[in-house]
Tab-separated table of C-alpha atoms in Angstrom:
chain	number	residue	atom	x	y	z
A	1	UNK	CA	-4.844	7.993	-68.542
A	2	UNK	CA	-5.545	4.596	-69.906
A	3	UNK	CA	-7.995	4.056	-72.713
A	4	UNK	CA	-11.596	3.905	-71.606
A	5	UNK	CA	-12.706	0.385	-70.742
A	6	UNK	CA	-16.318	1.064	-71.699
A	7	UNK	CA	-18.700	3.595	-73.144
A	8	UNK	CA	-18.781	7.029	-71.637
A	9	UNK	CA	-21.937	8.790	-70.495
A	10	UNK	CA	-23.168	11.665	-72.656
A	11	UNK	CA	-23.727	15.000	-70.905
A	12	UNK	CA	-27.213	16.065	-69.856
A	13	UNK	CA	-29.567	17.873	-72.233
A	14	UNK	CA	-32.686	19.794	-71.310
A	15	UNK	CA	-36.072	18.889	-72.800
A	16	UNK	CA	-35.691	21.779	-75.261
A	17	UNK	CA	-32.427	20.399	-76.563
A	18	UNK	CA	-30.360	23.271	-75.185
A	19	UNK	CA	-26.937	22.200	-74.044
A	20	UNK	CA	-26.376	22.390	-70.311
A	21	UNK	CA	-22.965	24.100	-69.994
A	22	UNK	CA	-20.294	22.317	-68.040
A	23	UNK	CA	-17.093	20.340	-68.224
A	24	UNK	CA	-15.507	19.170	-70.420
A	25	UNK	CA	-16.782	21.935	-72.734
A	26	UNK	CA	-15.796	25.584	-72.668
A	27	UNK	CA	-18.194	27.987	-70.989
A	28	UNK	CA	-19.269	29.394	-74.366
A	29	UNK	CA	-20.629	26.113	-75.777
A	30	UNK	CA	-24.385	25.794	-76.237
A	31	UNK	CA	-26.719	23.555	-78.228
A	32	UNK	CA	-29.556	25.341	-79.993
A	33	UNK	CA	-33.115	24.104	-80.546
A	34	UNK	CA	-32.126	22.723	-83.959
A	35	UNK	CA	-29.344	20.707	-82.376
A	36	UNK	CA	-26.341	22.657	-83.660
A	37	UNK	CA	-23.571	23.546	-81.254
A	38	UNK	CA	-22.500	27.144	-80.988
A	39	UNK	CA	-19.284	28.433	-79.428
A	40	UNK	CA	-19.352	31.997	-78.109
A	41	UNK	CA	-22.373	32.608	-80.323
A	42	UNK	CA	-20.824	31.162	-83.493
A	43	UNK	CA	-22.622	28.217	-85.131
A	44	UNK	CA	-20.197	25.368	-85.805
A	45	UNK	CA	-21.920	24.677	-89.123
A	46	UNK	CA	-20.951	28.159	-90.264
A	47	UNK	CA	-17.402	27.551	-89.053
A	48	UNK	CA	-17.230	24.312	-91.022
A	49	UNK	CA	-18.354	26.062	-94.219
A	50	UNK	CA	-16.042	29.051	-93.773
A	51	UNK	CA	-12.942	27.278	-92.464
A	52	UNK	CA	-13.358	23.651	-93.441
A	53	UNK	CA	-12.668	20.717	-91.165
A	54	UNK	CA	-10.805	19.583	-89.201
A	55	UNK	CA	-10.497	22.875	-87.321
A	56	UNK	CA	-9.399	23.775	-83.813
A	57	UNK	CA	-11.903	26.200	-82.291
A	58	UNK	CA	-10.738	28.340	-79.373
A	59	UNK	CA	-13.132	30.179	-77.047
A	60	UNK	CA	-11.245	33.402	-76.298
A	61	UNK	CA	-13.397	34.584	-73.389
A	62	UNK	CA	-13.184	31.174	-71.707
A	63	UNK	CA	-9.389	31.083	-72.057
A	64	UNK	CA	-9.007	34.601	-70.667
A	65	UNK	CA	-11.257	33.843	-67.703
A	66	UNK	CA	-9.255	30.719	-66.837
A	67	UNK	CA	-6.055	32.778	-66.953
A	68	UNK	CA	-7.602	35.372	-64.644
A	69	UNK	CA	-8.900	32.679	-62.304
A	70	UNK	CA	-5.452	31.160	-61.774
A	71	UNK	CA	-3.808	34.535	-61.288
A	72	UNK	CA	-6.429	35.783	-58.836
A	73	UNK	CA	-6.577	32.528	-56.872
A	74	UNK	CA	-2.830	32.246	-56.381
A	75	UNK	CA	-2.267	35.937	-55.707
A	76	UNK	CA	-4.965	35.919	-53.025
A	77	UNK	CA	-3.875	32.665	-51.387
A	78	UNK	CA	-0.174	33.539	-51.276
A	79	UNK	CA	-0.861	37.093	-50.091
A	80	UNK	CA	-2.616	35.542	-47.090
A	81	UNK	CA	0.625	33.816	-46.059
A	82	UNK	CA	2.786	36.829	-46.891
A	83	UNK	CA	4.332	35.666	-50.167
A	84	UNK	CA	4.272	37.000	-53.703
A	85	UNK	CA	3.535	34.827	-56.707
A	86	UNK	CA	3.824	35.004	-60.495
A	87	UNK	CA	1.751	32.895	-62.881
A	88	UNK	CA	3.495	31.808	-66.083
A	89	UNK	CA	1.478	30.397	-68.962
A	90	UNK	CA	3.170	27.190	-70.152
A	91	UNK	CA	3.370	27.865	-73.869
A	92	UNK	CA	4.063	24.241	-74.774
A	93	UNK	CA	0.344	23.495	-74.320
A	94	UNK	CA	-0.449	25.814	-77.216
A	95	UNK	CA	1.236	29.034	-78.212
A	96	UNK	CA	0.397	31.545	-80.899
A	97	UNK	CA	0.980	35.270	-81.107
A	98	UNK	CA	-2.633	35.989	-80.173
A	99	UNK	CA	-2.710	33.569	-77.231
A	100	UNK	CA	0.543	34.992	-75.869
A	101	UNK	CA	-0.998	38.460	-76.050
A	102	UNK	CA	-4.204	37.312	-74.360
A	103	UNK	CA	-2.541	35.685	-71.374
A	104	UNK	CA	-0.100	38.537	-70.919
A	105	UNK	CA	-2.985	41.009	-71.005
A	106	UNK	CA	-4.582	38.984	-68.185
A	107	UNK	CA	-1.492	39.400	-66.013
A	108	UNK	CA	0.354	36.169	-66.796
A	109	UNK	CA	3.937	35.754	-67.876
A	110	UNK	CA	4.974	33.253	-70.541
A	111	UNK	CA	7.064	30.124	-70.130
A	112	UNK	CA	8.798	28.884	-73.286
A	113	UNK	CA	10.598	25.607	-73.928
A	114	UNK	CA	12.399	26.250	-77.228
A	115	UNK	CA	13.752	29.038	-79.377
A	116	UNK	CA	10.627	28.804	-81.524
A	117	UNK	CA	8.313	29.376	-78.570
A	118	UNK	CA	10.555	32.232	-77.429
A	119	UNK	CA	10.260	33.798	-80.894
A	120	UNK	CA	6.446	33.629	-80.740
A	121	UNK	CA	6.331	35.246	-77.283
A	122	UNK	CA	8.638	38.030	-78.441
A	123	UNK	CA	6.627	38.532	-81.646
A	124	UNK	CA	3.544	38.937	-79.435
A	125	UNK	CA	5.233	41.801	-77.616
A	126	UNK	CA	5.697	40.027	-74.285
A	127	UNK	CA	8.572	41.824	-72.532
A	128	UNK	CA	11.693	39.715	-72.133
A	129	UNK	CA	11.636	40.033	-68.362
A	130	UNK	CA	8.218	38.350	-68.363
A	131	UNK	CA	9.470	35.297	-70.280
A	132	UNK	CA	11.181	32.170	-69.005
A	133	UNK	CA	13.195	29.721	-71.123
A	134	UNK	CA	13.102	26.008	-70.344
A	135	UNK	CA	14.601	23.032	-72.152
A	136	UNK	CA	16.832	20.091	-71.317
A	137	UNK	CA	19.097	20.636	-74.347
A	138	UNK	CA	19.157	24.334	-75.200
A	139	UNK	CA	21.359	25.215	-78.131
A	140	UNK	CA	24.007	27.917	-77.868
A	141	UNK	CA	21.878	29.989	-80.242
A	142	UNK	CA	18.808	29.630	-78.008
A	143	UNK	CA	20.783	30.673	-74.933
A	144	UNK	CA	22.253	33.669	-76.762
A	145	UNK	CA	18.794	34.682	-78.036
A	146	UNK	CA	17.377	34.491	-74.522
A	147	UNK	CA	20.151	36.689	-73.145
A	148	UNK	CA	19.731	39.168	-75.979
A	149	UNK	CA	15.985	39.340	-75.306
A	150	UNK	CA	16.604	39.922	-71.609
A	151	UNK	CA	14.485	36.983	-70.463
A	152	UNK	CA	13.591	37.034	-66.806
A	153	UNK	CA	14.968	33.574	-66.167
A	154	UNK	CA	16.714	30.670	-67.829
A	155	UNK	CA	15.844	27.344	-66.210
A	156	UNK	CA	19.084	25.347	-66.174
A	157	UNK	CA	18.648	21.606	-66.563
A	158	UNK	CA	22.146	20.131	-66.158
A	159	UNK	CA	25.636	20.799	-64.827
A	160	UNK	CA	26.893	21.138	-68.390
A	161	UNK	CA	24.315	23.838	-69.015
A	162	UNK	CA	25.539	25.832	-66.026
A	163	UNK	CA	28.854	26.204	-67.817
A	164	UNK	CA	27.263	26.932	-71.191
A	165	UNK	CA	25.013	29.684	-69.875
A	166	UNK	CA	27.928	31.154	-67.908
A	167	UNK	CA	30.089	31.171	-71.044
A	168	UNK	CA	27.342	32.821	-73.091
A	169	UNK	CA	26.798	35.444	-70.409
A	170	UNK	CA	30.532	36.124	-70.141
A	171	UNK	CA	30.830	36.521	-73.912
A	172	UNK	CA	27.937	38.939	-74.022
A	173	UNK	CA	28.993	40.990	-71.013
A	174	UNK	CA	26.620	43.099	-68.977
A	175	UNK	CA	24.449	41.949	-66.090
A	176	UNK	CA	24.697	38.340	-64.872
A	177	UNK	CA	22.252	35.912	-66.467
A	178	UNK	CA	19.297	35.116	-64.142
A	179	UNK	CA	19.033	31.345	-63.773
A	180	UNK	CA	16.971	28.790	-61.896
A	181	UNK	CA	18.042	25.201	-61.307
A	182	UNK	CA	15.464	22.584	-62.209
A	183	UNK	CA	15.421	19.780	-59.679
A	184	UNK	CA	13.742	16.380	-59.636
A	185	UNK	CA	12.146	15.818	-56.262
A	186	UNK	CA	11.320	12.125	-56.587
A	187	UNK	CA	7.595	12.905	-56.331
A	188	UNK	CA	5.679	10.910	-58.933
A	189	UNK	CA	2.484	12.608	-60.135
A	190	UNK	CA	0.286	12.733	-63.204
A	191	UNK	CA	-1.147	10.029	-65.414
A	192	UNK	CA	0.951	8.169	-67.970
A	193	UNK	CA	4.616	7.637	-67.048
A	194	UNK	CA	5.673	9.768	-70.005
A	195	UNK	CA	4.077	12.860	-68.433
A	196	UNK	CA	5.291	12.202	-64.889
A	197	UNK	CA	8.443	14.280	-64.767
A	198	UNK	CA	9.855	14.329	-61.234
A	199	UNK	CA	11.141	10.765	-60.848
A	200	UNK	CA	14.892	10.319	-61.196
A	201	UNK	CA	14.976	8.021	-64.225
A	202	UNK	CA	14.101	10.592	-66.907
A	203	UNK	CA	15.716	13.392	-68.835
A	204	UNK	CA	14.654	16.491	-66.917
A	205	UNK	CA	16.391	18.251	-64.065
A	206	UNK	CA	18.919	17.457	-61.367
A	207	UNK	CA	18.110	14.969	-58.645
A	208	UNK	CA	17.850	15.759	-54.948
A	209	UNK	CA	19.071	12.237	-54.176
A	210	UNK	CA	22.624	11.890	-52.896
A	211	UNK	CA	25.055	9.165	-53.807
A	212	UNK	CA	25.750	8.292	-50.182
A	213	UNK	CA	28.819	9.017	-48.072
A	214	UNK	CA	32.238	9.302	-49.692
A	215	UNK	CA	33.828	7.142	-47.019
A	216	UNK	CA	32.646	4.498	-44.602
A	217	UNK	CA	34.263	5.992	-41.505
A	218	UNK	CA	32.029	7.548	-38.834
A	219	UNK	CA	31.383	11.229	-39.529
A	220	UNK	CA	32.252	10.900	-43.221
A	221	UNK	CA	31.052	13.705	-45.425
A	222	UNK	CA	27.905	12.952	-47.450
A	223	UNK	CA	28.249	13.436	-51.171
A	224	UNK	CA	26.294	16.401	-52.539
A	225	UNK	CA	23.236	15.725	-54.649
A	226	UNK	CA	23.379	16.796	-58.291
A	227	UNK	CA	20.908	19.560	-57.428
A	228	UNK	CA	23.091	20.959	-54.650
A	229	UNK	CA	26.180	20.655	-56.848
A	230	UNK	CA	24.493	22.721	-59.553
A	231	UNK	CA	23.374	25.402	-57.089
A	232	UNK	CA	26.916	25.711	-55.746
A	233	UNK	CA	28.286	25.877	-59.289
A	234	UNK	CA	25.977	28.783	-60.143
A	235	UNK	CA	27.053	30.679	-57.027
A	236	UNK	CA	30.674	30.191	-58.063
A	237	UNK	CA	30.088	31.951	-61.400
A	238	UNK	CA	30.007	35.775	-61.287
A	239	UNK	CA	28.372	35.707	-64.748
A	240	UNK	CA	25.275	34.046	-63.254
A	241	UNK	CA	22.597	35.238	-60.853
A	242	UNK	CA	20.988	32.403	-58.873
A	243	UNK	CA	17.366	33.432	-59.025
A	244	UNK	CA	15.791	30.286	-57.671
A	245	UNK	CA	14.928	26.598	-57.697
A	246	UNK	CA	12.437	25.057	-60.118
A	247	UNK	CA	10.356	21.892	-59.743
A	248	UNK	CA	7.802	20.286	-62.055
A	249	UNK	CA	6.272	16.967	-61.029
A	250	UNK	CA	4.097	15.984	-63.993
A	251	UNK	CA	0.976	16.749	-66.012
A	252	UNK	CA	-2.779	16.178	-65.717
A	253	UNK	CA	-2.509	16.061	-61.917
A	254	UNK	CA	-5.821	15.880	-60.047
A	255	UNK	CA	-4.491	15.325	-56.514
A	256	UNK	CA	-2.846	18.427	-54.982
A	257	UNK	CA	-0.873	16.482	-52.383
A	258	UNK	CA	1.999	15.914	-54.820
A	259	UNK	CA	2.588	19.654	-55.124
A	260	UNK	CA	2.756	20.008	-51.350
A	261	UNK	CA	5.308	17.209	-50.924
A	262	UNK	CA	7.475	18.506	-53.767
A	263	UNK	CA	7.339	22.064	-52.422
A	264	UNK	CA	8.548	20.858	-49.032
A	265	UNK	CA	11.535	19.115	-50.631
A	266	UNK	CA	12.466	22.217	-52.623
A	267	UNK	CA	12.229	24.445	-49.553
A	268	UNK	CA	14.431	22.007	-47.620
A	269	UNK	CA	17.047	22.238	-50.386
A	270	UNK	CA	16.796	26.033	-50.261
A	271	UNK	CA	17.329	26.015	-46.498
A	272	UNK	CA	20.268	23.604	-46.778
A	273	UNK	CA	21.948	25.865	-49.354
A	274	UNK	CA	21.437	28.892	-47.089
A	275	UNK	CA	22.893	27.087	-44.091
A	276	UNK	CA	25.921	26.095	-46.118
A	277	UNK	CA	26.586	29.319	-48.027
A	278	UNK	CA	24.543	32.052	-46.370
A	279	UNK	CA	22.646	32.620	-49.644
A	280	UNK	CA	18.880	32.218	-49.530
A	281	UNK	CA	17.515	31.917	-53.069
A	282	UNK	CA	14.762	34.484	-53.632
A	283	UNK	CA	12.375	32.432	-55.787
A	284	UNK	CA	10.865	28.957	-55.997
A	285	UNK	CA	8.873	27.711	-58.993
A	286	UNK	CA	6.415	24.888	-58.332
A	287	UNK	CA	5.726	24.122	-62.005
A	288	UNK	CA	2.346	23.263	-63.472
A	289	UNK	CA	0.483	20.129	-64.457
A	290	UNK	CA	-2.954	21.056	-63.092
A	291	UNK	CA	-5.486	18.573	-64.419
A	292	UNK	CA	-8.652	19.265	-66.398
A	293	UNK	CA	-11.838	17.358	-67.175
A	294	UNK	CA	-11.754	15.422	-70.428
A	295	UNK	CA	-14.944	13.401	-69.931
A	296	UNK	CA	-18.424	14.220	-68.628
A	297	UNK	CA	-18.491	13.679	-64.888
A	298	UNK	CA	-14.801	14.400	-64.388
A	299	UNK	CA	-13.867	17.341	-62.183
A	300	UNK	CA	-10.884	19.571	-62.872
A	301	UNK	CA	-8.594	20.904	-60.163
A	302	UNK	CA	-10.129	24.031	-58.699
A	303	UNK	CA	-7.689	26.998	-58.780
A	304	UNK	CA	-8.899	28.357	-55.433
A	305	UNK	CA	-8.541	25.008	-53.719
A	306	UNK	CA	-5.085	24.187	-55.059
A	307	UNK	CA	-3.835	27.718	-54.372
A	308	UNK	CA	-5.005	27.676	-50.750
A	309	UNK	CA	-3.668	24.170	-50.125
A	310	UNK	CA	-0.239	24.887	-51.599
A	311	UNK	CA	0.059	28.289	-49.917
A	312	UNK	CA	-0.746	26.804	-46.526
A	313	UNK	CA	1.701	23.971	-47.115
A	314	UNK	CA	4.640	26.178	-48.102
A	315	UNK	CA	3.963	28.542	-45.213
A	316	UNK	CA	4.045	25.634	-42.772
A	317	UNK	CA	7.210	24.203	-44.315
A	318	UNK	CA	9.019	27.551	-44.203
A	319	UNK	CA	8.030	28.016	-40.578
A	320	UNK	CA	9.344	24.543	-39.722
A	321	UNK	CA	12.612	25.275	-41.518
A	322	UNK	CA	12.976	28.725	-39.954
A	323	UNK	CA	13.381	30.441	-43.329
A	324	UNK	CA	11.359	33.347	-44.739
A	325	UNK	CA	9.082	32.589	-47.639
A	326	UNK	CA	10.515	33.133	-51.133
A	327	UNK	CA	8.583	34.535	-54.062
A	328	UNK	CA	6.774	31.697	-55.820
A	329	UNK	CA	5.728	31.006	-59.377
A	330	UNK	CA	3.535	28.416	-61.083
A	331	UNK	CA	3.126	27.370	-64.720
A	332	UNK	CA	-0.391	26.278	-65.758
A	333	UNK	CA	-0.824	25.562	-69.454
A	334	UNK	CA	-3.339	22.789	-70.094
A	335	UNK	CA	-5.591	24.149	-67.320
A	336	UNK	CA	-5.932	27.456	-69.165
A	337	UNK	CA	-6.114	26.511	-72.830
A	338	UNK	CA	-7.280	22.874	-72.759
A	339	UNK	CA	-10.963	23.328	-71.876
A	340	UNK	CA	-11.160	26.483	-74.022
A	341	UNK	CA	-10.714	24.472	-77.215
A	342	UNK	CA	-12.619	21.899	-79.223
A	343	UNK	CA	-11.866	20.205	-82.527
A	344	UNK	CA	-14.488	20.115	-85.244
A	345	UNK	CA	-14.508	17.182	-87.678
A	346	UNK	CA	-16.646	15.956	-90.565
A	347	UNK	CA	-17.782	12.331	-90.542
A	348	UNK	CA	-16.849	10.202	-93.554
A	349	UNK	CA	-17.221	6.419	-93.409
A	350	UNK	CA	-19.484	4.803	-90.792
A	351	UNK	CA	-18.820	1.094	-90.404
A	352	UNK	CA	-20.450	-1.367	-87.949
A	353	UNK	CA	-17.953	-3.958	-86.726
A	354	UNK	CA	-18.971	-7.114	-84.878
A	355	UNK	CA	-16.721	-7.658	-81.864
A	356	UNK	CA	-16.517	-11.267	-80.657
A	357	UNK	CA	-17.470	-14.515	-82.382
A	358	UNK	CA	-17.508	-18.306	-82.028
A	359	UNK	CA	-15.446	-19.781	-79.210
A	360	UNK	CA	-14.177	-22.673	-81.352
A	361	UNK	CA	-15.779	-25.394	-79.207
A	362	UNK	CA	-19.127	-25.221	-80.901
A	363	UNK	CA	-20.678	-22.676	-78.552
A	364	UNK	CA	-21.444	-19.175	-79.691
A	365	UNK	CA	-19.766	-16.316	-77.888
A	366	UNK	CA	-21.742	-13.173	-77.162
A	367	UNK	CA	-20.979	-10.422	-79.647
A	368	UNK	CA	-21.094	-6.659	-79.593
A	369	UNK	CA	-21.431	-4.336	-82.527
A	370	UNK	CA	-19.154	-1.336	-82.361
A	371	UNK	CA	-19.734	1.451	-84.856
A	372	UNK	CA	-16.512	2.812	-86.310
A	373	UNK	CA	-16.983	6.483	-87.173
A	374	UNK	CA	-14.194	7.765	-89.412
A	375	UNK	CA	-13.457	11.485	-89.391
A	376	UNK	CA	-11.375	13.709	-91.666
A	377	UNK	CA	-8.544	14.126	-89.159
A	378	UNK	CA	-7.030	11.839	-86.559
A	379	UNK	CA	-3.650	11.251	-84.996
A	380	UNK	CA	-2.015	14.022	-87.019
A	381	UNK	CA	-4.125	16.620	-85.211
A	382	UNK	CA	-4.483	14.793	-81.871
A	383	UNK	CA	-1.677	12.359	-81.104
A	384	UNK	CA	-2.455	12.042	-77.380
A	385	UNK	CA	-4.818	9.039	-77.581
A	386	UNK	CA	-2.222	7.068	-79.563
A	387	UNK	CA	0.691	8.331	-77.475
A	388	UNK	CA	-0.783	8.181	-73.957
A	389	UNK	CA	-4.094	6.332	-74.304
A	390	UNK	CA	-5.739	9.659	-73.454
A	391	UNK	CA	-9.533	9.823	-73.236
A	392	UNK	CA	-11.757	12.373	-74.981
A	393	UNK	CA	-15.473	12.978	-75.450
A	394	UNK	CA	-17.369	13.770	-78.673
A	395	UNK	CA	-20.844	15.021	-79.545
A	396	UNK	CA	-22.851	15.196	-82.736
A	397	UNK	CA	-22.552	18.910	-83.440
A	398	UNK	CA	-24.788	19.800	-86.408
A	399	UNK	CA	-28.252	18.463	-85.553
A	400	UNK	CA	-30.493	16.784	-83.029
A	401	UNK	CA	-31.207	13.069	-83.224
A	402	UNK	CA	-33.798	10.899	-81.521
A	403	UNK	CA	-32.051	7.702	-82.671
A	404	UNK	CA	-31.003	5.214	-80.029
A	405	UNK	CA	-27.336	5.701	-79.053
A	406	UNK	CA	-24.764	3.183	-80.247
A	407	UNK	CA	-21.339	2.304	-78.938
A	408	UNK	CA	-18.956	4.105	-81.281
A	409	UNK	CA	-15.224	4.357	-81.829
A	410	UNK	CA	-14.073	7.597	-83.449
A	411	UNK	CA	-11.108	6.924	-85.726
A	412	UNK	CA	-8.944	8.956	-88.069
A	413	UNK	CA	-7.969	8.692	-91.715
A	414	UNK	CA	-4.324	7.699	-91.248
A	415	UNK	CA	-2.660	4.434	-92.177
A	416	UNK	CA	-2.404	3.182	-88.597
A	417	UNK	CA	-4.772	0.845	-86.764
A	418	UNK	CA	-3.926	2.836	-83.643
A	419	UNK	CA	-5.283	6.021	-85.224
A	420	UNK	CA	-8.093	6.258	-82.663
A	421	UNK	CA	-9.332	9.604	-81.362
A	422	UNK	CA	-11.935	8.187	-78.954
A	423	UNK	CA	-12.034	4.518	-78.016
A	424	UNK	CA	-15.614	4.364	-76.749
A	425	UNK	CA	-18.354	6.966	-76.873
A	426	UNK	CA	-22.122	6.852	-77.270
A	427	UNK	CA	-23.287	8.546	-80.464
A	428	UNK	CA	-26.717	8.607	-82.131
A	429	UNK	CA	-27.378	5.445	-84.117
A	430	UNK	CA	-28.086	7.471	-87.233
A	431	UNK	CA	-24.686	9.190	-87.332
A	432	UNK	CA	-23.765	9.447	-90.992
A	433	UNK	CA	-21.394	10.870	-93.560
A	434	UNK	CA	-21.451	14.650	-93.594
A	435	UNK	CA	-22.307	15.016	-89.908
A	436	UNK	CA	-20.102	17.216	-87.751
A	437	UNK	CA	-18.479	15.869	-84.600
A	438	UNK	CA	-17.069	18.127	-81.897
A	439	UNK	CA	-14.378	16.721	-79.586
A	440	UNK	CA	-14.123	18.578	-76.289
A	441	UNK	CA	-11.101	19.855	-74.362
A	442	UNK	CA	-8.582	19.758	-77.194
A	443	UNK	CA	-7.107	23.234	-76.701
A	444	UNK	CA	-3.934	21.832	-75.163
A	445	UNK	CA	-1.469	19.629	-77.038
A	446	UNK	CA	-3.635	19.286	-80.141
A	447	UNK	CA	-2.193	21.865	-82.504
A	448	UNK	CA	1.083	22.089	-80.586
A	449	UNK	CA	1.800	18.362	-81.136
A	450	UNK	CA	0.236	18.133	-84.599
A	451	UNK	CA	2.159	16.582	-87.475
A	452	UNK	CA	1.963	16.099	-91.230
A	453	UNK	CA	1.787	12.318	-91.046
A	454	UNK	CA	0.595	10.904	-94.376
A	455	UNK	CA	1.218	14.427	-95.727
A	456	UNK	CA	-1.991	15.713	-94.174
A	457	UNK	CA	-1.901	19.512	-93.762
A	458	UNK	CA	-2.411	20.742	-90.203
A	459	UNK	CA	-5.789	22.335	-89.333
A	460	UNK	CA	-6.311	26.022	-88.611
A	461	UNK	CA	-6.858	27.540	-85.174
A	462	UNK	CA	-9.967	29.693	-85.177
A	463	UNK	CA	-10.795	32.023	-82.285
A	464	UNK	CA	-14.419	32.786	-81.470
A	465	UNK	CA	-15.708	35.585	-79.272
A	466	UNK	CA	-18.936	37.595	-79.068
A	467	UNK	CA	-20.417	35.962	-82.136
A	468	UNK	CA	-17.373	36.581	-84.314
A	469	UNK	CA	-14.728	34.177	-85.639
A	470	UNK	CA	-11.205	34.929	-86.800
A	471	UNK	CA	-8.287	32.752	-87.839
A	472	UNK	CA	-5.298	32.796	-85.482
A	473	UNK	CA	-3.246	30.167	-87.328
A	474	UNK	CA	-4.203	29.441	-90.932
A	475	UNK	CA	-4.746	25.989	-92.344
A	476	UNK	CA	-1.723	24.435	-94.013
A	477	UNK	CA	-2.073	23.604	-97.684
A	478	UNK	CA	-0.510	21.053	-99.980
A	479	UNK	CA	1.477	23.936	-101.436
A	480	UNK	CA	2.976	24.511	-97.974
A	481	UNK	CA	4.032	20.858	-97.828
A	482	UNK	CA	5.466	20.845	-101.347
A	483	UNK	CA	7.351	24.102	-100.750
A	484	UNK	CA	9.570	22.282	-98.230
A	485	UNK	CA	10.376	19.451	-100.649
A	486	UNK	CA	13.416	20.450	-102.713
A	487	UNK	CA	13.632	17.142	-104.572
């Protein structure tokens, strides 16, 4: 996901000025005859007056439909090969009490990565058995809270954690704690290296790679992989129930082949454990990371296609290995909430900047004018461009314009030259202070990764549906910031 090397292409508009729905916008986005965008029937100008800007705007119907689409696609595809499947919503993408309720109402379970996310899911009324707890460094308190809540699974990330969860389960008494072992398959997928999570040299999971034989003599025993060692350790603890094996290969994945290769490796590990111990783990989790469209012209992964491809692949692998299919689970997050959201900003300073200049040998170098459009948010509400070089698309949201488009760079208000929301986008040449800009596909990892850098309060999350708007997460205030400062 490198920064765009050139200007992006604006989406198509009809002669009447009505927005033609399509990616990267949510299904509820339209442009009216006067040029203003509406989301689910709500005019963004009204939102800006009522809620201020910046504001995250979430299309509830779009989010719910994406949740249903993933559940239906995977249930149908896996039923065809004779396997059951559960869809977990990856709360790290964005989690609030309302969103947890929405996805659970659509038949999804909820995957959490911290005690805070677990608390939100529980506050939303999601039953403990429909919640999973991830994390590479769970605290004792988080483990105890998960056991108390009766979570359906704790995804164990290290050999040390096997012992810690066993100790917590023993201290609590009762039924064994249901655990899955997270493994790293060596499959590299996704965009930026920081979101590719299945290679060995990173913090998550236990590797499938072995350390070689323990002796050089012929027939020497091969050393167990960390993943196999962890599985055997769980089976040795009566306080633990080995529920399954978990794999996650990355994020923003647009090629399904990585899932198929990783699934094969996990099923081979499952078969090897069964051959060695007689225990065939009942579940396999294939993680998430399904990619979405961020720019016009990009195509997201289709749930039906990925479901059918993965189901066929795991069925073939299980047949080759001579093992019955387990129950599967997947964990989409970005694919459900990302396209359902946009961020609304107000334009402040507009500054033309000449890029290029004299070569120094007396000859003039060609120059380009880039228009810097400063908005009232930035890297505190969307860190992904600065962190990953992620690309986004923006549109003038409050009016029509017949001005010639100019090459623009949308930048924030923070004291960082890298505070860039969009590197290159075509905007009307008359863009000016007071205009509204809408940035598409910001439902995932916008609010959830937001900060108070430069002591900027975080924006609200506003849900829109059927012509109505309501605040899900209120805007922070300066009083909120000062209340934490005990100086």
